[in-house]
mmCIF file of C-alpha atoms and ligand atoms in Angstrom:
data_model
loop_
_atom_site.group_PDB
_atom_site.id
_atom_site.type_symbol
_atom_site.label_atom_id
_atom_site.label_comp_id
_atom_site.label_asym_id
_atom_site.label_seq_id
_atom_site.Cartn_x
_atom_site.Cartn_y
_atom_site.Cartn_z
ATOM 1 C CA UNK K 296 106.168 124.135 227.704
ATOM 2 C CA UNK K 297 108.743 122.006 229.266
ATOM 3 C CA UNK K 298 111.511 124.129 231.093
ATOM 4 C CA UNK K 299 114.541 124.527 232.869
ATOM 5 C CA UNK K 300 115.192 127.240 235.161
ATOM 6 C CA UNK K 301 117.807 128.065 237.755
ATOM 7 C CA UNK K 302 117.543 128.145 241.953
ATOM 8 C CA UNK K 303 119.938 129.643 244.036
ATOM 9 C CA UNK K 304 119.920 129.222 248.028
ATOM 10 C CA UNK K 305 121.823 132.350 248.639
ATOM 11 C CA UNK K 306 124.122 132.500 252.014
ATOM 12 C CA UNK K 307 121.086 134.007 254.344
ATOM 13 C CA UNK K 308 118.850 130.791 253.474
ATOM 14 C CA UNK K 309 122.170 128.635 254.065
ATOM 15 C CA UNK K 310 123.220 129.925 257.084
ATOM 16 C CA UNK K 311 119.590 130.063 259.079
ATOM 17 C CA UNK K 312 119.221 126.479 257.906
ATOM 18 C CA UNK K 313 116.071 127.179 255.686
ATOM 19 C CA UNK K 314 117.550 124.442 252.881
ATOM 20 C CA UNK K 315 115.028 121.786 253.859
ATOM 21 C CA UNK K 316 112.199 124.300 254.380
ATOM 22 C CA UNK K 317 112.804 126.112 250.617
ATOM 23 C CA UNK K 318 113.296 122.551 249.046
ATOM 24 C CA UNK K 319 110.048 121.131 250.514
ATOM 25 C CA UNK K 320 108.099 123.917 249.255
ATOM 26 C CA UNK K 321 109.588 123.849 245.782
ATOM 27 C CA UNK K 322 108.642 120.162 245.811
ATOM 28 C CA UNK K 323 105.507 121.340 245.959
ATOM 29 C CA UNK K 324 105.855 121.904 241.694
ATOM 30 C CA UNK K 325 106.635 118.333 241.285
ATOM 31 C CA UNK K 326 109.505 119.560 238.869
ATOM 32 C CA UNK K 327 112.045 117.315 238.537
ATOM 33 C CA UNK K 328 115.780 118.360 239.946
ATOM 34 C CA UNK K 329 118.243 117.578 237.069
ATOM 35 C CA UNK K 330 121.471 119.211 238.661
ATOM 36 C CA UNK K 331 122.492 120.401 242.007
ATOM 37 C CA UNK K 332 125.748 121.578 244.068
ATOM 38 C CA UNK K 333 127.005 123.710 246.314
ATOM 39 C CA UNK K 334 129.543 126.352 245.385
ATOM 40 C CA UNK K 335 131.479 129.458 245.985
ATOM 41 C CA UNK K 336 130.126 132.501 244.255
ATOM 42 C CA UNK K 337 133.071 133.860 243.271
ATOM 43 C CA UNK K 338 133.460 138.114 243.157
ATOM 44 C CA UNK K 339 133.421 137.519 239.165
ATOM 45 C CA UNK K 340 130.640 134.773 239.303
ATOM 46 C CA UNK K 341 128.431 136.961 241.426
ATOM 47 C CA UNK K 342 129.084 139.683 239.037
ATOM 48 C CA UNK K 343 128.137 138.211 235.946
ATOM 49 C CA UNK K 344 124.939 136.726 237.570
ATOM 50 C CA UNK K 345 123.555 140.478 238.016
ATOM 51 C CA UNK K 346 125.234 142.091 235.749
ATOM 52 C CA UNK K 347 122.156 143.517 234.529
ATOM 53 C CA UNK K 348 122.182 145.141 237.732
ATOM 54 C CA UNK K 349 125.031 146.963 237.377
ATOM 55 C CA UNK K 350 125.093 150.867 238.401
ATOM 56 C CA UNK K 351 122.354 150.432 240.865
ATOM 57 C CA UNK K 352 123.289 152.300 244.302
ATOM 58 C CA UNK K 353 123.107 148.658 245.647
ATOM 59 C CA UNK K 354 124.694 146.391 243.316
ATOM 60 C CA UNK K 355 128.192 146.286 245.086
ATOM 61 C CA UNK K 356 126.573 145.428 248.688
ATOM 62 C CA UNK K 357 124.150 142.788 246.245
ATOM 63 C CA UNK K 358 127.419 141.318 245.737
ATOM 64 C CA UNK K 359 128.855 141.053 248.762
ATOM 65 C CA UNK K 360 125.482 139.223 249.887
ATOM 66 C CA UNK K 361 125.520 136.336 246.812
ATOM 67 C CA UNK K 362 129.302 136.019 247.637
ATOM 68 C CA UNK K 363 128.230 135.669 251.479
ATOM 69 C CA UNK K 364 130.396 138.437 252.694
ATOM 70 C CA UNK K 365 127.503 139.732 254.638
ATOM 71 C CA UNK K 366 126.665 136.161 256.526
ATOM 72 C CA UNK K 367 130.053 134.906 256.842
ATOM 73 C CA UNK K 368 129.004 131.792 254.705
ATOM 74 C CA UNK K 369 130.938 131.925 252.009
ATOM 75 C CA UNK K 370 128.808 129.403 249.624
ATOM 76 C CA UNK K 371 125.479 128.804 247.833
ATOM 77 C CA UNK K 372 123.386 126.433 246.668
ATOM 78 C CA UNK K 373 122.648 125.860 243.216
ATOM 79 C CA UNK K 374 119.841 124.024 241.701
ATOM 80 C CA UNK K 375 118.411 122.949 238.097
ATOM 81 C CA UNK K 376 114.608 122.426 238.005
ATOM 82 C CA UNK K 377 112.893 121.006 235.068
ATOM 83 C CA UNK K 378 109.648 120.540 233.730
ATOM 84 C CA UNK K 379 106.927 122.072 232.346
ATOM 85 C CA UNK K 380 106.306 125.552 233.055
ATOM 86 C CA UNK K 381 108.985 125.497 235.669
ATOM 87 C CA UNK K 382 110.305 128.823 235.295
ATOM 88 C CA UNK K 383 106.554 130.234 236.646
ATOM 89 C CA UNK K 384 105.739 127.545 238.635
ATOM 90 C CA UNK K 385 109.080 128.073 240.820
ATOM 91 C CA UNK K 386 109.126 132.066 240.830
ATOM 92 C CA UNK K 387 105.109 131.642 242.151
ATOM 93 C CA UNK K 388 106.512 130.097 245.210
ATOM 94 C CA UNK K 389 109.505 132.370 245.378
ATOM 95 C CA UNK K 390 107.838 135.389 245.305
ATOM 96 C CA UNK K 391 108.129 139.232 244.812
ATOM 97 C CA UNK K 392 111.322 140.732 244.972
ATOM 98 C CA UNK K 393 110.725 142.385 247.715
ATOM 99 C CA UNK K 394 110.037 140.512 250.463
ATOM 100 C CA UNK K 395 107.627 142.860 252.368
ATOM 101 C CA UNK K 396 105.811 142.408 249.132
ATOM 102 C CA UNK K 397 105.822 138.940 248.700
ATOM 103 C CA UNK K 398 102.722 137.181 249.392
ATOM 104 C CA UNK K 399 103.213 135.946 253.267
ATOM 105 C CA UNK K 400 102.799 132.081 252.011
ATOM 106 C CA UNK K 401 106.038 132.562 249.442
ATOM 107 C CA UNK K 402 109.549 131.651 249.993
ATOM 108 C CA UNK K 403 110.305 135.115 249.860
ATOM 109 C CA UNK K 404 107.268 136.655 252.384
ATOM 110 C CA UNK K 405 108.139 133.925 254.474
ATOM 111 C CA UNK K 406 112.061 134.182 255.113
ATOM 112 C CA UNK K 407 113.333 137.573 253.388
ATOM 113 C CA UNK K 408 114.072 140.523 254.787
ATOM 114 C CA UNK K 409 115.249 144.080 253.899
ATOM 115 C CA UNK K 410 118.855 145.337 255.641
ATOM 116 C CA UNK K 411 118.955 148.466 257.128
ATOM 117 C CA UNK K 412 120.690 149.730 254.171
ATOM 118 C CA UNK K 413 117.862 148.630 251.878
ATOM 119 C CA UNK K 414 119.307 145.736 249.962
ATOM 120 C CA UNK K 415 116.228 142.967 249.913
ATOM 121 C CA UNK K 416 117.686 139.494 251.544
ATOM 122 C CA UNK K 417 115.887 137.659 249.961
ATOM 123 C CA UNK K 418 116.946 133.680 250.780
ATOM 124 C CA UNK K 419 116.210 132.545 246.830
ATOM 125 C CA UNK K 420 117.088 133.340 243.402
ATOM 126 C CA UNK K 421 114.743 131.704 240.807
ATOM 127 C CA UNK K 422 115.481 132.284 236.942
ATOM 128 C CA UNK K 423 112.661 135.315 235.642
ATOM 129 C CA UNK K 424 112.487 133.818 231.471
ATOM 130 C CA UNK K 425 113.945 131.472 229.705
ATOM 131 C CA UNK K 426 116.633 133.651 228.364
ATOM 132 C CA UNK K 427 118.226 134.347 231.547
ATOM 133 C CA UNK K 428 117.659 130.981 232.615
ATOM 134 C CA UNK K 429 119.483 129.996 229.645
ATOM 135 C CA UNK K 430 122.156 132.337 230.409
ATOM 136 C CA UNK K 431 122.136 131.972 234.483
ATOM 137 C CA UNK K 432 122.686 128.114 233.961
ATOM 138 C CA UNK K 433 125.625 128.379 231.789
ATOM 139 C CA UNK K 434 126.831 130.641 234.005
ATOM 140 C CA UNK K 435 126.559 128.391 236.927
ATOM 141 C CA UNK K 436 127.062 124.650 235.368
ATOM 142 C CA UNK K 437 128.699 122.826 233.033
ATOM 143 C CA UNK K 438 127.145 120.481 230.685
ATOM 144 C CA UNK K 439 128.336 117.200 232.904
ATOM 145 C CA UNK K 440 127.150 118.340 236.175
ATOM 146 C CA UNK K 441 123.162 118.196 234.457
ATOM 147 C CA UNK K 442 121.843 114.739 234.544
ATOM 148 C CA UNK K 443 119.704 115.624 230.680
ATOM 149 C CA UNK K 444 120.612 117.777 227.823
ATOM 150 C CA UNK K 445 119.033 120.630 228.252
ATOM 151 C CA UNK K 446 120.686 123.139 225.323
ATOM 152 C CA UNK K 447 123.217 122.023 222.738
ATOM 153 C CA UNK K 448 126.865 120.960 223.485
ATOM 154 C CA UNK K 449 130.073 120.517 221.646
ATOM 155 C CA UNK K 450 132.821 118.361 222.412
ATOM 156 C CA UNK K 451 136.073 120.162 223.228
ATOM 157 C CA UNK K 452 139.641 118.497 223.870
ATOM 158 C CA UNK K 453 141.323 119.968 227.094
ATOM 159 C CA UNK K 454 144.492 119.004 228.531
ATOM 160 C CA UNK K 455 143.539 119.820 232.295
ATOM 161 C CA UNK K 456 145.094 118.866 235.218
ATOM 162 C CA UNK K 457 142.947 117.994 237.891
ATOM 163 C CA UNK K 458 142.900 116.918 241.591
ATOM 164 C CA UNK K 459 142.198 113.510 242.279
ATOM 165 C CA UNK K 460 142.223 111.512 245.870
ATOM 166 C CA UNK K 461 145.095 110.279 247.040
HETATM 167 P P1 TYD D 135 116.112 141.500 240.351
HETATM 168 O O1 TYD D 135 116.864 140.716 239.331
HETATM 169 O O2 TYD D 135 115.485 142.796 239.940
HETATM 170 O O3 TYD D 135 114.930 140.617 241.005
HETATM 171 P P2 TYD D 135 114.735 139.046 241.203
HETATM 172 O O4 TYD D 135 115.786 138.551 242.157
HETATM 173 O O5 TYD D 135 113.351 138.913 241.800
HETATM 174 O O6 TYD D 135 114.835 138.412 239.848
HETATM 175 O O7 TYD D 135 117.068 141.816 241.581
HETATM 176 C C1 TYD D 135 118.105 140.953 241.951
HETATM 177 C C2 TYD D 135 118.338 141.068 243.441
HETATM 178 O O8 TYD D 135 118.752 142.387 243.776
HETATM 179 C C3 TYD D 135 117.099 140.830 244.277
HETATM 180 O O9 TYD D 135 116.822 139.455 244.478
HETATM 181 C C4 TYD D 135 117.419 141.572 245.528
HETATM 182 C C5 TYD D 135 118.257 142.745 245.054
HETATM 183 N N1 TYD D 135 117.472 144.001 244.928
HETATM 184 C C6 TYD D 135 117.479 144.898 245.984
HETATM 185 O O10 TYD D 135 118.107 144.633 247.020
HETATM 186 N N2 TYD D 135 116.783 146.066 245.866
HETATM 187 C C7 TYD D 135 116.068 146.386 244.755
HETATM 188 O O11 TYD D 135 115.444 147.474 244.718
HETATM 189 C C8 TYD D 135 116.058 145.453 243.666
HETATM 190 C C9 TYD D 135 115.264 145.755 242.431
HETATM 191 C C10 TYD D 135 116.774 144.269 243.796
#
């Protein structure tokens, strides 16, 4: 089945310059990358991204991590892979959760780590169905920043002022 499924560099993989490393071995799928940026994860962003994480002992310190709080880089990067089976095909090369889990050749077993407090560092998020990928890309993109149509749009007049260059 042909797929789309989110991939988030979090700070940790950012800051230790592992970007060219993760995107190599996701090339590795042959999926096809239809939308990609990097952004802030805002307090309310990060929030909504795990919010079915919410009440776990570690979920405020989780985050402080996505935001970057923890690394002192304050940004991610985002990614939009597409193709068939894409959503298994990139969380085989991510990995466990755990990164002391993680088979040694994954993303994951390769560059994660677990804190001293416990939380799992864990370099990549990768989309786990095709509901949340559904919801994690809305979350993170806007129609226009996605090279194909991936799930229905609607046309909607704003009046928005925006920056332009000067
Ligand atoms: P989760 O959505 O369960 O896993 P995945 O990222 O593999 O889809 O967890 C989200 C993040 O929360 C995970 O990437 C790292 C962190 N986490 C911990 O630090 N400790 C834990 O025990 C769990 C379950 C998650």
């Amino acid at each position: 089945m042909i797929q789309q499924t989110l991939v988030l560099i979090k700070p940790d993989g950012l800051i230790r310059s592992l970007t060219g490393n993760i995107l190599t071995r996701l090339s590795e799928t042959k999926l096809e990358i239809v939308a990609g940026k990097v952004c802030r994860a805002t307090r309310e962003i990060a929030e909504q991204h795990y919010a079915h994480l919410k009440g776990q002992p570690f979920f405020n310190e989780l985050i402080q991590y996505l935001q970057g709080e923890l690394h002192e880089r304050r940004k991610v990067m985002a990614l939009i892979y597409w193709g068939e089976d894409a959503i298994a095909k990139v969380r085989e090369l991510t990995g466990e959760t755990n990164p002391e889990k993680a088979s040694p050749t994954s993303i994951r077993g390769s560059f994660g780590r677990i804190r001293t407090t416990g939380l799992f560092e864990n370099v990549v998020h990768a989309s786990s169905d095709p509901l949340e990928a559904e919801r994690e890309i809305k979350l993170w993109f806007q129609p226009d920043e996605i090279i194909i149509d991936i799930y229905p749009t609607k046309k909607a007049k704003k009046e928005v002022t925006v920056r332009e260059w000067s």
